[in-house]
Amino acid sequence: MDIAVVCDDLTGSNATGVKLSKNGFRTATVVHGLPLPEGYEALCMDTDSRYVSPNLAKRRVRQILEESATKDEAKMYSKRVDSTFRGNIGAEMEEMLDFLGEDSVAIVVSSFPESGRYTVGGYLLVDDIPLQETDVAKDPVAPIETSQVTKLIQNQTDLPISSIGLHTVMEGKEALEQEIATQLETSRIISIDALTDHHIELISQVMTTIDRPVLSVDPGPLTAAYAKNVTASEHTDKKYVLTVGSATNQTGQQLSYFIDKWKVNPVYVQPKQLATFTSSWQDEVDRVVQEVDQQIAKERFMLITTYHPGQEMLDLEAIAERENTSEESLAKRITDGLSSISRKVIEKNRDQIAGCYLSGGDVTASLCSIVRARGIELEDEVMPLAAFGKFVGGYLDGMYVVTKGGMIGDKKAIATCMNYLVSATHKQ
């Protein structure tokens, strides 16, 4: 087990578990009081402690942590909290920090952008309404009297706590690293603002640089992002090939987001040099393969694409007339060129390549044909019209692959697919 998540109710366990599963971790939720299953990378363990006394909640947390430790020591620990901050959050965090050791620290991000939960200025907003003004705050069993995250936690623990505002997060990774380092001198719990998934991703990246045991505390998004980065940092030797042939603006937005987020140096293929039956086709294939060879020692992602910002669309009709062929044949030459490049790159570096990403049905079909694969054994759906599996037969037999329709998804689609592929292959 790599990831141990302690949750105070079963629906919360499932919510976080699904996010981990979508990132490629084999995940199970565990009903309170039942034995822990074996063979999973992540366990979301329910303590059923949201409405019990603080002391009983702490005993249940300690019991499940000690039981999990007898199975396997986790690489990361998370305290899943309710997105409206109900429950014995402070008490349970205190117990988990005690379990992790006196040097441990809790990073709290109460935001869940997908569900309309945001933290700004240290205050938790639910659908743009301060938490204390929502119907949840009127809970007769456990009413909520403040929207300030640090006060909600301080009501349940004496551990020193501080907060980091959105302005620091927006300044970037270096500024956030410095501020966390400063606050760690006096705090065991640090609550951090976040408005977007991008902010949460940035925070999770910084968490991997903290040189002491870290407890992730959140409703789910931070845990999923941190798990991905923890495992990725332990397996940076693995490399991935991405082949993208679409020339649409949507593809451009997806590539731009992915390149910026993962700091990727793309290798651009000249489609004009492939849209031909002359010798320039082979020359371009060889050129690109050579360029990738020069990058692969220092780059993790080999992004091979015909899409280049600002490029002009090819006049296939004119080229087809000049070469006495059809536009369809020229389009296939481009696709086959991309596939040939990808095959050569993967075969030359097979021991380093953990998986590949293919954008578009034409590219997928072409690569399957060129590597003589009989098909793809499907294992999961990454997102609608994006599948995860592995090649069956041929030169790439058993290699993991994610395929996605070229026009599918928002600007984060390629990044989402690669998050999944990296997580799914981190133990292979």
Short mmCIF file of N, CA and C in Angstrom, two decimals, residues 328-395:
data_model
loop_
_atom_site.label_atom_id
_atom_site.label_comp_id
_atom_site.label_asym_id
_atom_site.label_seq_id
_atom_site.Cartn_x
_atom_site.Cartn_y
_atom_site.Cartn_z
N GLU A 328 -6.61 12.20 -49.58
CA GLU A 328 -6.70 11.17 -48.55
C GLU A 328 -5.36 10.43 -48.40
N SER A 329 -4.72 10.16 -49.54
CA SER A 329 -3.43 9.46 -49.50
C SER A 329 -2.37 10.31 -48.82
N LEU A 330 -2.39 11.60 -49.09
CA LEU A 330 -1.42 12.50 -48.46
C LEU A 330 -1.65 12.61 -46.96
N ALA A 331 -2.92 12.68 -46.56
CA ALA A 331 -3.24 12.74 -45.13
C ALA A 331 -2.74 11.48 -44.42
N LYS A 332 -2.87 10.35 -45.10
CA LYS A 332 -2.40 9.09 -44.51
C LYS A 332 -0.88 9.07 -44.44
N ARG A 333 -0.21 9.70 -45.40
CA ARG A 333 1.25 9.77 -45.34
C ARG A 333 1.71 10.53 -44.09
N ILE A 334 0.99 11.60 -43.78
CA ILE A 334 1.33 12.35 -42.57
C ILE A 334 1.15 11.49 -41.33
N THR A 335 0.02 10.81 -41.27
CA THR A 335 -0.27 9.95 -40.12
C THR A 335 0.75 8.82 -40.02
N ASP A 336 1.04 8.20 -41.14
CA ASP A 336 2.02 7.10 -41.13
C ASP A 336 3.41 7.60 -40.76
N GLY A 337 3.73 8.84 -41.16
CA GLY A 337 5.02 9.41 -40.78
C GLY A 337 5.13 9.57 -39.27
N LEU A 338 4.08 10.11 -38.66
CA LEU A 338 4.06 10.24 -37.20
C LEU A 338 4.21 8.89 -36.52
N SER A 339 3.49 7.90 -37.04
CA SER A 339 3.53 6.56 -36.45
C SER A 339 4.91 5.93 -36.62
N SER A 340 5.53 6.13 -37.76
CA SER A 340 6.86 5.59 -37.99
C SER A 340 7.88 6.20 -37.03
N ILE A 341 7.76 7.51 -36.83
CA ILE A 341 8.63 8.18 -35.88
C ILE A 341 8.44 7.60 -34.47
N SER A 342 7.18 7.45 -34.09
CA SER A 342 6.87 6.95 -32.75
C SER A 342 7.40 5.53 -32.56
N ARG A 343 7.21 4.70 -33.57
CA ARG A 343 7.70 3.32 -33.46
C ARG A 343 9.21 3.29 -33.29
N LYS A 344 9.93 4.04 -34.12
CA LYS A 344 11.39 4.05 -34.04
C LYS A 344 11.87 4.54 -32.67
N VAL A 345 11.23 5.60 -32.18
CA VAL A 345 11.62 6.15 -30.88
C VAL A 345 11.38 5.13 -29.77
N ILE A 346 10.22 4.50 -29.78
CA ILE A 346 9.88 3.55 -28.72
C ILE A 346 10.78 2.32 -28.80
N GLU A 347 10.98 1.80 -29.99
CA GLU A 347 11.78 0.58 -30.12
C GLU A 347 13.24 0.81 -29.71
N LYS A 348 13.77 1.99 -30.03
CA LYS A 348 15.16 2.28 -29.67
C LYS A 348 15.34 2.48 -28.17
N ASN A 349 14.24 2.83 -27.48
CA ASN A 349 14.32 3.15 -26.04
C ASN A 349 13.31 2.34 -25.24
N ARG A 350 13.03 1.13 -25.68
CA ARG A 350 11.94 0.35 -25.09
C ARG A 350 12.12 0.15 -23.59
N ASP A 351 13.36 0.00 -23.13
CA ASP A 351 13.58 -0.25 -21.71
C ASP A 351 13.29 0.98 -20.85
N GLN A 352 13.22 2.17 -21.48
CA GLN A 352 12.95 3.39 -20.73
C GLN A 352 11.50 3.87 -20.86
N ILE A 353 10.82 3.46 -21.92
CA ILE A 353 9.48 3.96 -22.20
C ILE A 353 8.44 3.16 -21.41
N ALA A 354 7.69 3.87 -20.55
CA ALA A 354 6.68 3.20 -19.73
C ALA A 354 5.32 3.16 -20.41
N GLY A 355 5.08 4.06 -21.36
CA GLY A 355 3.79 4.08 -22.02
C GLY A 355 3.73 5.18 -23.06
N CYS A 356 2.66 5.19 -23.83
CA CYS A 356 2.52 6.22 -24.86
C CYS A 356 1.09 6.74 -24.91
N TYR A 357 0.97 7.93 -25.46
CA TYR A 357 -0.32 8.60 -25.63
C TYR A 357 -0.52 8.87 -27.10
N LEU A 358 -1.70 8.51 -27.62
CA LEU A 358 -2.00 8.70 -29.03
C LEU A 358 -3.27 9.52 -29.16
N SER A 359 -3.19 10.57 -29.97
CA SER A 359 -4.35 11.45 -30.16
C SER A 359 -4.93 11.22 -31.55
N GLY A 360 -6.16 10.76 -31.59
CA GLY A 360 -6.86 10.56 -32.86
C GLY A 360 -6.90 9.11 -33.30
N GLY A 361 -8.04 8.72 -33.85
CA GLY A 361 -8.21 7.34 -34.30
C GLY A 361 -7.29 6.97 -35.43
N ASP A 362 -7.00 7.93 -36.34
CA ASP A 362 -6.12 7.64 -37.47
C ASP A 362 -4.70 7.33 -37.00
N VAL A 363 -4.21 8.11 -36.04
CA VAL A 363 -2.87 7.87 -35.52
C VAL A 363 -2.81 6.53 -34.81
N THR A 364 -3.83 6.22 -34.01
CA THR A 364 -3.87 4.95 -33.29
C THR A 364 -3.87 3.77 -34.25
N ALA A 365 -4.75 3.84 -35.26
CA ALA A 365 -4.84 2.75 -36.23
C ALA A 365 -3.53 2.58 -37.00
N SER A 366 -2.92 3.70 -37.37
CA SER A 366 -1.67 3.64 -38.12
C SER A 366 -0.56 3.01 -37.30
N LEU A 367 -0.43 3.42 -36.03
CA LEU A 367 0.64 2.87 -35.20
C LEU A 367 0.41 1.37 -34.96
N CYS A 368 -0.85 0.99 -34.71
CA CYS A 368 -1.14 -0.44 -34.52
C CYS A 368 -0.71 -1.23 -35.75
N SER A 369 -0.97 -0.68 -36.94
CA SER A 369 -0.60 -1.36 -38.18
C SER A 369 0.91 -1.45 -38.32
N ILE A 370 1.59 -0.35 -38.06
CA ILE A 370 3.05 -0.30 -38.25
C ILE A 370 3.78 -1.20 -37.27
N VAL A 371 3.28 -1.31 -36.04
CA VAL A 371 3.96 -2.17 -35.06
C VAL A 371 3.38 -3.58 -35.04
N ARG A 372 2.42 -3.82 -35.95
CA ARG A 372 1.81 -5.14 -36.13
C ARG A 372 1.05 -5.62 -34.88
N ALA A 373 0.49 -4.65 -34.16
CA ALA A 373 -0.34 -5.02 -33.00
C ALA A 373 -1.70 -5.54 -33.49
N ARG A 374 -2.21 -6.54 -32.82
CA ARG A 374 -3.53 -7.08 -33.17
C ARG A 374 -4.65 -6.23 -32.60
N GLY A 375 -4.32 -5.41 -31.63
CA GLY A 375 -5.33 -4.55 -31.01
C GLY A 375 -4.83 -4.02 -29.69
N ILE A 376 -5.76 -3.52 -28.88
CA ILE A 376 -5.44 -2.96 -27.56
C ILE A 376 -6.34 -3.62 -26.52
N GLU A 377 -5.73 -4.19 -25.50
CA GLU A 377 -6.49 -4.76 -24.38
C GLU A 377 -6.92 -3.61 -23.47
N LEU A 378 -8.21 -3.35 -23.42
CA LEU A 378 -8.72 -2.20 -22.68
C LEU A 378 -8.86 -2.50 -21.20
N GLU A 379 -8.44 -1.52 -20.37
CA GLU A 379 -8.50 -1.71 -18.93
C GLU A 379 -9.36 -0.68 -18.22
N ASP A 380 -9.46 0.54 -18.78
CA ASP A 380 -10.22 1.57 -18.07
C ASP A 380 -10.55 2.72 -19.01
N GLU A 381 -11.51 3.54 -18.59
CA GLU A 381 -11.85 4.77 -19.27
C GLU A 381 -11.26 5.93 -18.48
N VAL A 382 -10.34 6.65 -19.09
CA VAL A 382 -9.72 7.78 -18.41
C VAL A 382 -10.70 8.94 -18.31
N MET A 383 -11.41 9.20 -19.40
CA MET A 383 -12.45 10.20 -19.50
C MET A 383 -13.28 9.80 -20.72
N PRO A 384 -14.44 10.40 -20.93
CA PRO A 384 -15.23 10.01 -22.10
C PRO A 384 -14.41 10.07 -23.40
N LEU A 385 -14.39 8.95 -24.13
CA LEU A 385 -13.68 8.80 -25.40
C LEU A 385 -12.16 8.85 -25.25
N ALA A 386 -11.69 8.53 -24.07
CA ALA A 386 -10.25 8.35 -23.83
C ALA A 386 -10.07 7.05 -23.06
N ALA A 387 -9.33 6.09 -23.64
CA ALA A 387 -9.23 4.76 -23.07
C ALA A 387 -7.79 4.44 -22.67
N PHE A 388 -7.66 3.60 -21.65
CA PHE A 388 -6.36 3.13 -21.18
C PHE A 388 -6.29 1.62 -21.36
N GLY A 389 -5.18 1.16 -21.87
CA GLY A 389 -4.99 -0.28 -22.05
C GLY A 389 -3.55 -0.59 -22.43
N LYS A 390 -3.35 -1.72 -23.10
CA LYS A 390 -2.00 -2.07 -23.55
C LYS A 390 -2.08 -2.80 -24.88
N PHE A 391 -1.02 -2.64 -25.67
CA PHE A 391 -0.98 -3.26 -26.99
C PHE A 391 -0.98 -4.78 -26.87
N VAL A 392 -1.65 -5.41 -27.81
CA VAL A 392 -1.70 -6.88 -27.87
C VAL A 392 -0.97 -7.32 -29.13
N GLY A 393 0.12 -8.06 -28.95
CA GLY A 393 0.88 -8.57 -30.08
C GLY A 393 1.77 -7.52 -30.71
N GLY A 394 2.60 -7.95 -31.64
CA GLY A 394 3.47 -7.04 -32.36
C GLY A 394 4.68 -6.58 -31.58
N TYR A 395 5.36 -5.56 -32.12
CA TYR A 395 6.61 -5.09 -31.53
C TYR A 395 6.42 -4.43 -30.17
#
